[in-house]
Short mmCIF file of C-alpha atoms in Angstrom, two decimals:
data_model
loop_
_atom_site.label_atom_id
_atom_site.label_comp_id
_atom_site.label_asym_id
_atom_site.label_seq_id
_atom_site.Cartn_x
_atom_site.Cartn_y
_atom_site.Cartn_z
CA MET A 92 -56.46 185.37 -23.27
CA LYS A 93 -55.13 188.61 -22.41
CA ILE A 94 -53.63 190.69 -25.31
CA GLU A 95 -50.74 192.87 -24.33
CA ILE A 96 -49.66 195.73 -26.63
CA GLU A 97 -45.84 196.57 -26.54
CA ASN A 98 -45.40 200.20 -25.85
CA VAL A 99 -42.87 201.19 -28.75
CA LEU A 100 -42.96 204.71 -30.29
CA PRO A 101 -43.84 204.67 -34.08
CA GLN A 102 -40.36 206.20 -34.87
CA ASP A 103 -38.75 202.88 -32.94
CA ILE A 104 -40.84 200.39 -34.65
CA GLU A 105 -38.68 199.78 -37.61
CA ALA A 106 -35.43 199.59 -35.47
CA ARG A 107 -37.15 197.34 -33.16
CA SER A 108 -38.46 194.91 -35.96
CA PHE A 109 -35.07 194.88 -37.40
CA ALA A 110 -33.53 193.94 -33.98
CA ILE A 111 -36.01 190.88 -33.83
CA ILE A 112 -35.05 189.72 -37.34
CA THR A 113 -31.37 189.96 -36.50
CA LYS A 114 -31.84 188.12 -33.46
CA GLU A 115 -33.82 185.33 -34.98
CA LEU A 116 -31.43 185.01 -37.88
CA GLU A 117 -28.46 184.44 -35.32
CA GLN A 118 -30.69 181.92 -33.13
CA GLU A 119 -30.99 180.10 -36.65
CA GLY A 120 -27.32 180.12 -37.21
CA ILE A 121 -27.87 182.40 -40.34
CA CYS A 122 -24.82 184.57 -40.80
CA LEU A 123 -25.47 187.17 -43.82
CA PRO A 124 -22.77 189.03 -45.72
CA ALA A 125 -22.60 192.41 -44.16
CA GLU A 126 -22.97 194.52 -47.63
CA GLN A 127 -26.07 192.40 -48.29
CA ALA A 128 -27.60 192.30 -44.84
CA PRO A 129 -29.78 195.28 -45.39
CA VAL A 130 -31.70 194.18 -48.28
CA ILE A 131 -32.42 190.48 -47.15
CA LYS A 132 -33.43 191.90 -43.72
CA ARG A 133 -35.66 194.41 -45.54
CA CYS A 134 -37.31 191.77 -47.43
CA ILE A 135 -37.97 189.76 -44.47
CA HIS A 136 -39.15 193.00 -42.68
CA THR A 137 -41.61 193.34 -45.65
CA SER A 138 -42.87 189.75 -45.71
CA ALA A 139 -42.23 188.40 -42.27
CA ASP A 140 -40.93 185.59 -44.45
CA PHE A 141 -37.49 184.20 -43.33
CA ASP A 142 -37.25 182.41 -46.63
CA TYR A 143 -35.59 185.47 -48.04
CA ALA A 144 -32.53 184.73 -45.89
CA ARG A 145 -31.84 181.98 -48.02
CA ASN A 146 -33.50 182.45 -51.46
CA LEU A 147 -31.77 185.86 -52.45
CA LEU A 148 -28.96 185.90 -54.72
CA PHE A 149 -26.44 188.66 -55.50
CA SER A 150 -24.16 188.96 -58.39
CA GLU A 151 -20.70 189.78 -57.78
CA GLY A 152 -20.19 193.46 -56.27
CA VAL A 153 -24.00 194.19 -57.14
CA ILE A 154 -24.48 196.32 -53.91
CA GLU A 155 -21.53 198.70 -54.63
CA LYS A 156 -22.66 198.84 -58.50
CA ALA A 157 -26.35 199.47 -57.45
CA LEU A 158 -25.27 202.51 -54.82
CA HIS A 159 -23.10 203.86 -57.61
CA ALA A 160 -25.81 203.70 -60.11
CA ILE A 161 -28.31 205.63 -57.64
CA ARG A 162 -25.84 208.16 -56.37
CA ASN A 163 -25.47 209.10 -60.13
CA GLY A 164 -29.09 209.49 -60.78
CA ALA A 165 -30.12 206.19 -61.95
CA SER A 166 -34.05 205.85 -62.41
CA ILE A 167 -36.00 202.90 -61.74
CA VAL A 168 -38.36 200.95 -63.98
CA THR A 169 -40.94 198.50 -62.52
CA ASP A 170 -43.40 196.28 -63.80
CA THR A 171 -46.35 197.24 -61.59
CA GLN A 172 -47.77 200.70 -60.37
CA MET A 173 -48.11 198.75 -56.76
CA GLY A 174 -44.23 198.60 -57.13
CA ARG A 175 -43.92 202.05 -58.12
CA SER A 176 -46.10 203.09 -55.34
CA GLY A 177 -44.00 201.39 -52.72
CA ILE A 178 -40.71 202.75 -53.68
CA ASN A 179 -39.53 205.74 -51.78
CA LYS A 180 -39.66 208.40 -54.60
CA THR A 181 -38.91 211.38 -52.62
CA ARG A 182 -35.47 210.01 -51.43
CA LEU A 183 -34.81 208.49 -55.02
CA GLU A 184 -35.43 211.99 -56.51
CA GLY A 185 -32.95 213.31 -54.09
CA TYR A 186 -30.25 211.69 -55.90
CA GLY A 187 -31.64 212.60 -59.54
CA GLY A 188 -33.62 209.34 -60.23
CA LYS A 189 -37.20 208.68 -61.20
CA VAL A 190 -39.48 206.10 -61.11
CA TYR A 191 -41.26 204.66 -64.32
CA CYS A 192 -44.30 202.18 -64.52
CA PHE A 193 -45.49 202.17 -68.42
CA MET A 194 -48.01 199.47 -67.63
CA SER A 195 -50.98 201.80 -67.72
CA ASP A 196 -49.74 203.49 -70.87
CA GLU A 197 -51.87 204.05 -73.85
CA ASP A 198 -49.17 203.33 -76.22
CA VAL A 199 -48.08 200.24 -74.31
CA ALA A 200 -51.54 198.94 -74.40
CA LEU A 201 -51.58 199.69 -78.25
CA ALA A 202 -48.36 197.84 -78.93
CA ALA A 203 -49.01 195.01 -76.96
CA LYS A 204 -52.43 194.61 -78.72
CA GLU A 205 -50.65 195.05 -82.15
CA LYS A 206 -47.92 192.49 -81.36
CA GLY A 207 -50.26 190.09 -79.50
CA THR A 208 -47.91 190.35 -76.76
CA THR A 209 -48.33 191.39 -73.10
CA ARG A 210 -48.17 194.81 -71.59
CA ALA A 211 -45.30 193.82 -69.48
CA VAL A 212 -43.32 192.94 -72.67
CA ALA A 213 -44.19 196.10 -74.46
CA SER A 214 -43.28 198.15 -71.24
CA MET A 215 -39.58 196.55 -71.55
CA GLU A 216 -39.62 197.47 -75.06
CA LYS A 217 -40.79 201.07 -74.36
CA ALA A 218 -37.80 201.39 -71.43
CA CYS A 219 -35.31 201.03 -74.39
CA ALA A 220 -35.79 204.55 -75.27
CA LEU A 221 -34.78 205.80 -72.18
CA GLU A 222 -31.48 207.36 -72.10
CA GLU A 223 -30.74 207.60 -68.66
CA ARG A 224 -29.01 204.85 -66.08
CA LEU A 225 -31.87 202.40 -65.60
CA ILE A 226 -32.60 199.91 -62.54
CA PHE A 227 -35.18 197.40 -63.47
CA ALA A 228 -37.24 196.21 -60.48
CA ILE A 229 -39.70 193.14 -61.90
CA GLY A 230 -41.73 192.08 -59.13
CA ASN A 231 -44.77 190.49 -61.23
CA ALA A 232 -44.19 189.59 -64.58
CA PRO A 233 -42.09 186.71 -65.87
CA THR A 234 -42.71 187.85 -69.34
CA ALA A 235 -41.11 191.26 -68.95
CA LEU A 236 -38.22 189.54 -67.20
CA ILE A 237 -37.89 187.13 -70.41
CA ARG A 238 -38.36 190.03 -72.70
CA LEU A 239 -35.50 192.31 -70.67
CA TYR A 240 -33.24 189.33 -70.94
CA GLU A 241 -33.49 189.03 -74.84
CA LEU A 242 -33.07 192.86 -75.16
CA ILE A 243 -29.69 192.76 -72.93
CA ARG A 244 -28.68 190.00 -75.15
CA GLU A 245 -29.84 191.85 -78.09
CA GLY A 246 -27.63 194.94 -76.92
CA LYS A 247 -30.48 196.94 -76.95
CA ILE A 248 -30.51 197.99 -73.14
CA ARG A 249 -28.06 197.66 -70.79
CA PRO A 250 -29.26 198.15 -66.95
CA GLU A 251 -27.13 199.04 -64.09
CA LEU A 252 -29.08 196.38 -62.10
CA VAL A 253 -31.80 193.87 -62.39
CA ILE A 254 -34.08 193.23 -59.55
CA ALA A 255 -35.51 189.80 -60.67
CA VAL A 256 -38.16 188.86 -58.04
CA PRO A 257 -41.46 188.04 -59.88
CA VAL A 258 -43.63 185.90 -57.97
CA GLY A 259 -45.72 182.82 -59.18
CA PHE A 260 -46.14 179.57 -60.72
CA VAL A 261 -45.73 179.76 -64.46
CA ASN A 262 -42.15 180.46 -65.87
CA VAL A 263 -41.23 182.51 -62.90
CA VAL A 264 -38.36 180.32 -61.61
CA GLN A 265 -37.28 180.05 -65.32
CA SER A 266 -37.37 183.91 -66.07
CA LYS A 267 -34.96 184.54 -63.09
CA GLU A 268 -32.52 181.73 -64.09
CA LEU A 269 -32.33 183.40 -67.57
CA ILE A 270 -31.42 186.62 -65.69
CA ARG A 271 -28.69 184.78 -63.53
CA SER A 272 -27.25 183.63 -66.67
CA LEU A 273 -26.54 186.57 -68.11
CA GLU A 274 -22.70 187.43 -67.71
CA ASP A 275 -22.12 191.44 -67.27
CA THR A 276 -25.62 192.38 -65.68
CA PRO A 277 -25.45 193.14 -62.22
CA TYR A 278 -28.63 191.13 -60.59
CA ILE A 279 -30.34 190.76 -57.50
CA VAL A 280 -32.53 187.47 -57.67
CA ALA A 281 -35.12 185.73 -55.63
CA ARG A 282 -34.65 182.07 -56.55
CA GLY A 283 -37.64 180.10 -56.90
CA ARG A 284 -41.36 181.04 -56.85
CA LYS A 285 -41.35 183.92 -54.21
CA GLY A 286 -41.09 187.54 -54.70
CA GLY A 287 -43.64 190.29 -55.46
CA SER A 288 -44.11 194.10 -56.24
CA ASN A 289 -43.67 194.56 -52.48
CA ILE A 290 -40.43 192.92 -52.65
CA ALA A 291 -39.27 194.66 -55.64
CA ALA A 292 -39.94 197.97 -53.92
CA CYS A 293 -38.38 196.97 -50.65
CA ILE A 294 -35.22 196.07 -52.17
CA CYS A 295 -35.19 199.41 -54.23
CA ASN A 296 -35.77 201.09 -50.83
CA ALA A 297 -33.05 199.14 -48.93
CA LEU A 298 -30.60 200.27 -51.50
CA ILE A 299 -31.68 204.12 -51.27
CA TYR A 300 -31.56 203.72 -47.42
CA MET A 301 -28.12 202.22 -47.60
CA LEU A 302 -26.97 205.32 -49.64
CA ASP A 303 -28.70 207.57 -47.03
CA ARG A 304 -26.71 206.31 -44.37
CA SER A 305 -23.29 206.00 -46.12
CA MET B 25 -28.41 173.95 -67.50
CA LYS B 26 -31.12 174.21 -69.93
CA ILE B 27 -33.79 176.71 -69.18
CA GLU B 28 -37.25 175.89 -70.53
CA ILE B 29 -39.91 178.46 -70.85
CA GLU B 30 -43.38 176.91 -70.69
CA ASN B 31 -45.49 177.85 -73.53
CA VAL B 32 -48.64 179.30 -71.74
CA LEU B 33 -50.65 182.03 -73.38
CA PRO B 34 -50.75 185.25 -71.24
CA GLN B 35 -54.75 184.72 -70.65
CA ASP B 36 -53.98 181.51 -69.51
CA ILE B 37 -51.33 182.12 -66.96
CA GLU B 38 -53.55 182.89 -63.92
CA ALA B 39 -55.79 179.82 -64.47
CA ARG B 40 -52.76 177.55 -65.07
CA SER B 41 -51.24 179.10 -61.82
CA PHE B 42 -54.60 178.35 -59.75
CA ALA B 43 -54.42 174.86 -61.07
CA ILE B 44 -50.85 174.16 -59.89
CA ILE B 45 -51.81 175.52 -56.28
CA THR B 46 -55.14 173.65 -56.15
CA LYS B 47 -52.89 170.33 -57.25
CA GLU B 48 -50.22 171.31 -54.72
CA LEU B 49 -52.93 171.63 -51.82
CA GLU B 50 -54.28 168.45 -52.63
CA GLN B 51 -50.80 166.73 -52.65
CA GLU B 52 -50.35 168.35 -49.23
CA GLY B 53 -53.64 166.83 -47.96
CA ILE B 54 -55.07 170.22 -47.16
CA CYS B 55 -58.65 170.69 -47.91
CA LEU B 56 -60.08 174.31 -48.40
CA PRO B 57 -63.95 175.19 -47.45
CA ALA B 58 -65.41 176.01 -50.79
CA GLU B 59 -66.37 179.55 -50.19
CA GLN B 60 -63.19 180.53 -48.41
CA ALA B 61 -60.95 178.76 -51.27
CA PRO B 62 -60.96 181.68 -53.68
CA VAL B 63 -59.39 184.19 -51.28
CA ILE B 64 -56.90 181.38 -49.81
CA LYS B 65 -55.62 180.38 -53.24
CA ARG B 66 -55.46 184.05 -54.61
CA CYS B 67 -53.25 184.73 -51.22
CA ILE B 68 -50.97 181.99 -52.34
CA HIS B 69 -50.85 183.17 -55.89
CA THR B 70 -49.77 186.70 -54.77
CA SER B 71 -47.04 185.40 -52.39
CA ALA B 72 -46.02 181.95 -53.53
CA ASP B 73 -46.29 181.18 -49.94
CA PHE B 74 -48.35 178.33 -48.91
CA ASP B 75 -48.26 179.34 -45.25
CA TYR B 76 -51.80 181.21 -46.27
CA ALA B 77 -53.46 177.87 -46.63
CA ARG B 78 -53.35 177.66 -42.66
CA ASN B 79 -53.07 181.21 -41.37
CA LEU B 80 -56.22 182.62 -42.84
CA LEU B 81 -59.00 182.87 -40.37
CA PHE B 82 -62.38 183.70 -41.39
CA SER B 83 -65.35 185.02 -39.17
CA GLU B 84 -68.48 182.99 -39.41
CA GLY B 85 -70.60 183.78 -42.62
CA VAL B 86 -67.93 186.30 -43.73
CA ILE B 87 -67.51 185.65 -47.19
CA GLU B 88 -71.27 186.07 -48.02
CA LYS B 89 -71.68 189.18 -45.96
CA ALA B 90 -68.60 190.71 -47.59
CA LEU B 91 -69.99 189.87 -51.17
CA HIS B 92 -73.22 191.41 -50.12
CA ALA B 93 -71.56 194.58 -48.96
CA ILE B 94 -69.59 194.82 -52.00
CA ARG B 95 -72.75 193.98 -54.19
CA ASN B 96 -74.25 197.15 -52.40
CA GLY B 97 -71.71 199.64 -53.00
CA ALA B 98 -69.13 199.27 -50.22
CA SER B 99 -66.08 201.34 -50.34
CA ILE B 100 -62.49 200.19 -49.33
CA VAL B 101 -60.37 202.16 -46.92
CA THR B 102 -56.74 200.93 -46.87
CA ASP B 103 -53.67 202.14 -44.98
CA THR B 104 -51.16 202.18 -47.72
CA GLN B 105 -51.23 203.74 -51.33
CA MET B 106 -49.55 200.38 -52.28
CA GLY B 107 -52.71 198.50 -51.21
CA ARG B 108 -54.99 200.93 -52.86
CA SER B 109 -52.84 200.80 -56.12
CA GLY B 110 -53.24 196.92 -55.97
CA ILE B 111 -57.12 196.63 -55.65
CA ASN B 112 -59.09 196.50 -58.82
CA LYS B 113 -60.97 199.76 -58.50
CA THR B 114 -62.45 199.72 -61.95
CA ARG B 115 -64.30 196.33 -61.09
CA LEU B 116 -65.08 197.79 -57.50
CA GLU B 117 -66.55 201.02 -58.96
CA GLY B 118 -68.64 198.84 -61.15
CA TYR B 119 -70.73 197.79 -57.97
CA GLY B 120 -70.66 201.39 -56.79
CA GLY B 121 -67.68 201.33 -54.31
CA LYS B 122 -64.60 203.45 -54.06
CA VAL B 123 -61.10 202.92 -52.63
CA TYR B 124 -59.70 205.25 -50.12
CA CYS B 125 -56.14 205.74 -48.62
CA PHE B 126 -55.90 208.89 -46.52
CA MET B 127 -52.36 208.38 -45.58
CA SER B 128 -50.90 211.12 -47.80
CA ASP B 129 -53.57 213.57 -46.90
CA GLU B 130 -52.58 216.93 -45.69
CA ASP B 131 -55.25 216.91 -42.80
CA VAL B 132 -54.22 213.51 -41.72
CA ALA B 133 -50.54 214.50 -41.24
CA LEU B 134 -51.67 217.54 -39.37
CA ALA B 135 -54.00 215.60 -37.14
CA ALA B 136 -51.03 213.00 -36.37
CA LYS B 137 -48.72 215.78 -35.76
CA GLU B 138 -51.19 217.63 -33.20
CA LYS B 139 -51.98 214.41 -31.51
CA GLY B 140 -48.54 212.89 -31.46
CA THR B 141 -49.67 209.77 -32.97
CA THR B 142 -49.20 207.81 -36.48
CA ARG B 143 -50.73 209.01 -39.53
CA ALA B 144 -52.25 205.51 -39.65
CA VAL B 145 -54.17 206.11 -36.72
CA ALA B 146 -55.35 209.59 -37.97
CA SER B 147 -56.49 207.68 -41.23
CA MET B 148 -58.86 205.41 -39.15
CA GLU B 149 -60.41 208.75 -37.57
CA LYS B 150 -60.83 210.42 -40.80
CA ALA B 151 -62.75 207.17 -41.96
CA CYS B 152 -65.32 207.63 -39.37
CA ALA B 153 -66.65 210.54 -41.14
CA LEU B 154 -67.62 208.68 -44.19
CA GLU B 155 -71.22 207.83 -44.62
CA GLU B 156 -71.06 204.75 -46.63
CA ARG B 157 -70.85 200.91 -46.36
CA LEU B 158 -66.97 200.19 -45.30
CA ILE B 159 -64.46 197.57 -45.78
CA PHE B 160 -61.10 198.03 -44.07
CA ALA B 161 -58.21 196.52 -45.72
CA ILE B 162 -55.15 196.72 -43.51
CA GLY B 163 -51.77 195.47 -44.88
CA ASN B 164 -49.39 197.47 -43.15
CA ALA B 165 -50.13 199.19 -39.84
CA PRO B 166 -50.97 197.56 -36.70
CA THR B 167 -51.55 200.97 -35.14
CA ALA B 168 -54.24 201.45 -37.73
CA LEU B 169 -55.70 198.09 -36.55
CA ILE B 170 -55.71 198.78 -32.94
CA ARG B 171 -57.21 202.24 -33.45
CA LEU B 172 -59.80 200.50 -35.72
CA TYR B 173 -60.42 198.12 -32.94
CA GLU B 174 -61.18 200.93 -30.37
CA LEU B 175 -63.34 202.83 -32.74
CA ILE B 176 -65.24 199.72 -33.20
CA ARG B 177 -65.70 199.07 -29.42
CA GLU B 178 -66.60 202.81 -28.94
CA GLY B 179 -69.48 202.32 -31.63
CA LYS B 180 -67.91 205.23 -33.80
CA ILE B 181 -67.56 203.07 -36.78
CA ARG B 182 -69.09 199.77 -37.81
CA PRO B 183 -67.38 198.04 -40.79
CA GLU B 184 -69.20 195.42 -42.98
CA LEU B 185 -65.64 193.75 -43.06
CA VAL B 186 -62.24 194.10 -41.46
CA ILE B 187 -59.24 192.56 -43.45
CA ALA B 188 -56.74 192.41 -40.86
CA VAL B 189 -53.51 191.42 -42.43
CA PRO B 190 -50.65 193.89 -41.26
CA VAL B 191 -47.00 192.30 -41.70
CA GLY B 192 -44.30 192.65 -39.32
CA PHE B 193 -42.82 192.09 -35.81
CA VAL B 194 -44.01 194.63 -33.50
CA ASN B 195 -47.59 194.45 -31.98
CA VAL B 196 -48.67 192.63 -35.23
CA VAL B 197 -50.02 189.48 -33.77
CA GLN B 198 -51.51 191.09 -31.14
CA SER B 199 -53.61 193.80 -33.47
CA LYS B 200 -54.93 190.77 -35.19
CA GLU B 201 -56.04 189.08 -32.02
CA LEU B 202 -57.82 192.31 -30.93
CA ILE B 203 -59.97 192.19 -34.28
CA ARG B 204 -60.58 188.53 -33.79
CA SER B 205 -62.03 189.42 -30.46
CA LEU B 206 -64.68 191.58 -31.64
CA GLU B 207 -67.87 189.82 -31.52
CA ASP B 208 -70.16 191.49 -34.38
CA THR B 209 -67.37 192.49 -36.88
CA PRO B 210 -66.95 190.39 -39.55
CA TYR B 211 -63.25 189.67 -40.44
CA ILE B 212 -60.48 187.93 -42.44
CA VAL B 213 -57.35 187.85 -40.57
CA ALA B 214 -53.85 186.51 -41.39
CA ARG B 215 -52.79 185.00 -37.90
CA GLY B 216 -49.42 185.52 -37.05
CA ARG B 217 -46.60 187.85 -38.38
CA LYS B 218 -47.61 187.52 -42.01
CA GLY B 219 -49.56 189.64 -44.45
CA GLY B 220 -48.81 193.04 -46.32
CA SER B 221 -50.30 195.51 -48.77
CA ASN B 222 -50.13 193.18 -51.43
CA ILE B 223 -52.18 190.55 -49.44
CA ALA B 224 -54.80 192.95 -48.12
CA ALA B 225 -55.28 194.04 -52.07
CA CYS B 226 -55.55 190.65 -53.26
CA ILE B 227 -58.12 189.57 -50.89
CA CYS B 228 -60.44 192.49 -52.01
CA ASN B 229 -59.73 191.22 -55.35
CA ALA B 230 -60.65 187.75 -54.58
CA LEU B 231 -63.70 189.00 -53.23
CA ILE B 232 -64.73 191.27 -55.99
CA TYR B 233 -63.89 188.41 -58.49
CA MET B 234 -66.08 185.93 -56.78
CA LEU B 235 -69.07 188.35 -57.29
CA ASP B 236 -68.08 188.96 -60.78
CA ARG B 237 -68.50 185.20 -61.32
CA SER B 238 -71.60 184.88 -59.05
#
């Protein structure tokens, strides 16, 4: 078998990838809402999984609200160091936001141990003390998402956006449905089992890049 | 709709997830080779994508060779900080190995600029100077994989294992086929477009955990 490498300049690879994704979506007869398309396409770009064309759910007006939040300095709280690692922090800092992940913090480990809960849960509780605008990007732990849901219901935190994309097989589907049931919380949810820290990070980046281009 | 949260202790979630994956594979009539099963199941666990039951390819005896390498202190070179972030470094260090990612290094940025290439390519070239046993875990850049292929062919580097799982649409499929064409290089390849830094990291972790249990 002859293996032929396509001659594409490094700086053109992303545009070429998005063109391929766009074409294949058209061939499948899938038409994406214009404002959601950059987010959906970037999830497909990150995973090569076209399921994201169908499983991403957006609350009403969420893109506009998310861009407004980032433009006004919102910070992002993630539930994994991997998610934190994947977010374009330089660009986000340009708008005044930071990225937090409390999972490795000593006080979080201690609080989780004392309360007999997970560090993911303790991380969400720690985030309540932050006084800035907050976006939550949860790509791993359904327990984080469930606790976040409770904290929102209790009025202890009011996120600008919840990116609810944990991946897995135990309480993952349910945790996302809880977030969808909230009335006043803007969300982007990957319905079903799929998601991940990479998906959480890439949704953040898609939003940041939309703002860079607007 | 009533949302029912399953009552599973945090420490039991992973085992429960793997049990669900095992059951669903059986229901699909998919029988995995015993020594490869922990790697394949962990990729499904990480992505909730059962495609990994079919697209992972293993060179002959690769699991045994990989475990031997890790047991003898092999280090891991990744092509993203995100991949580096996801690998269980504490456990790996227990066997004497480290995790390297050169992508953010100043000398790599400079070399890439001077040679008009990508930092991923310059990273692979930098890795040639390492004198320890090396496993490459490439989850993002096909350019890294293509350069690694060339360096192996030129006899400049001799990896104990190449985890070839970049994700995407441009030269990704081809770069993986190049690795498969090498005769004396042990590989784990995700055939096709799928993969990612999360998949690269989880394959490393699957191997480390196999060793922990052996």
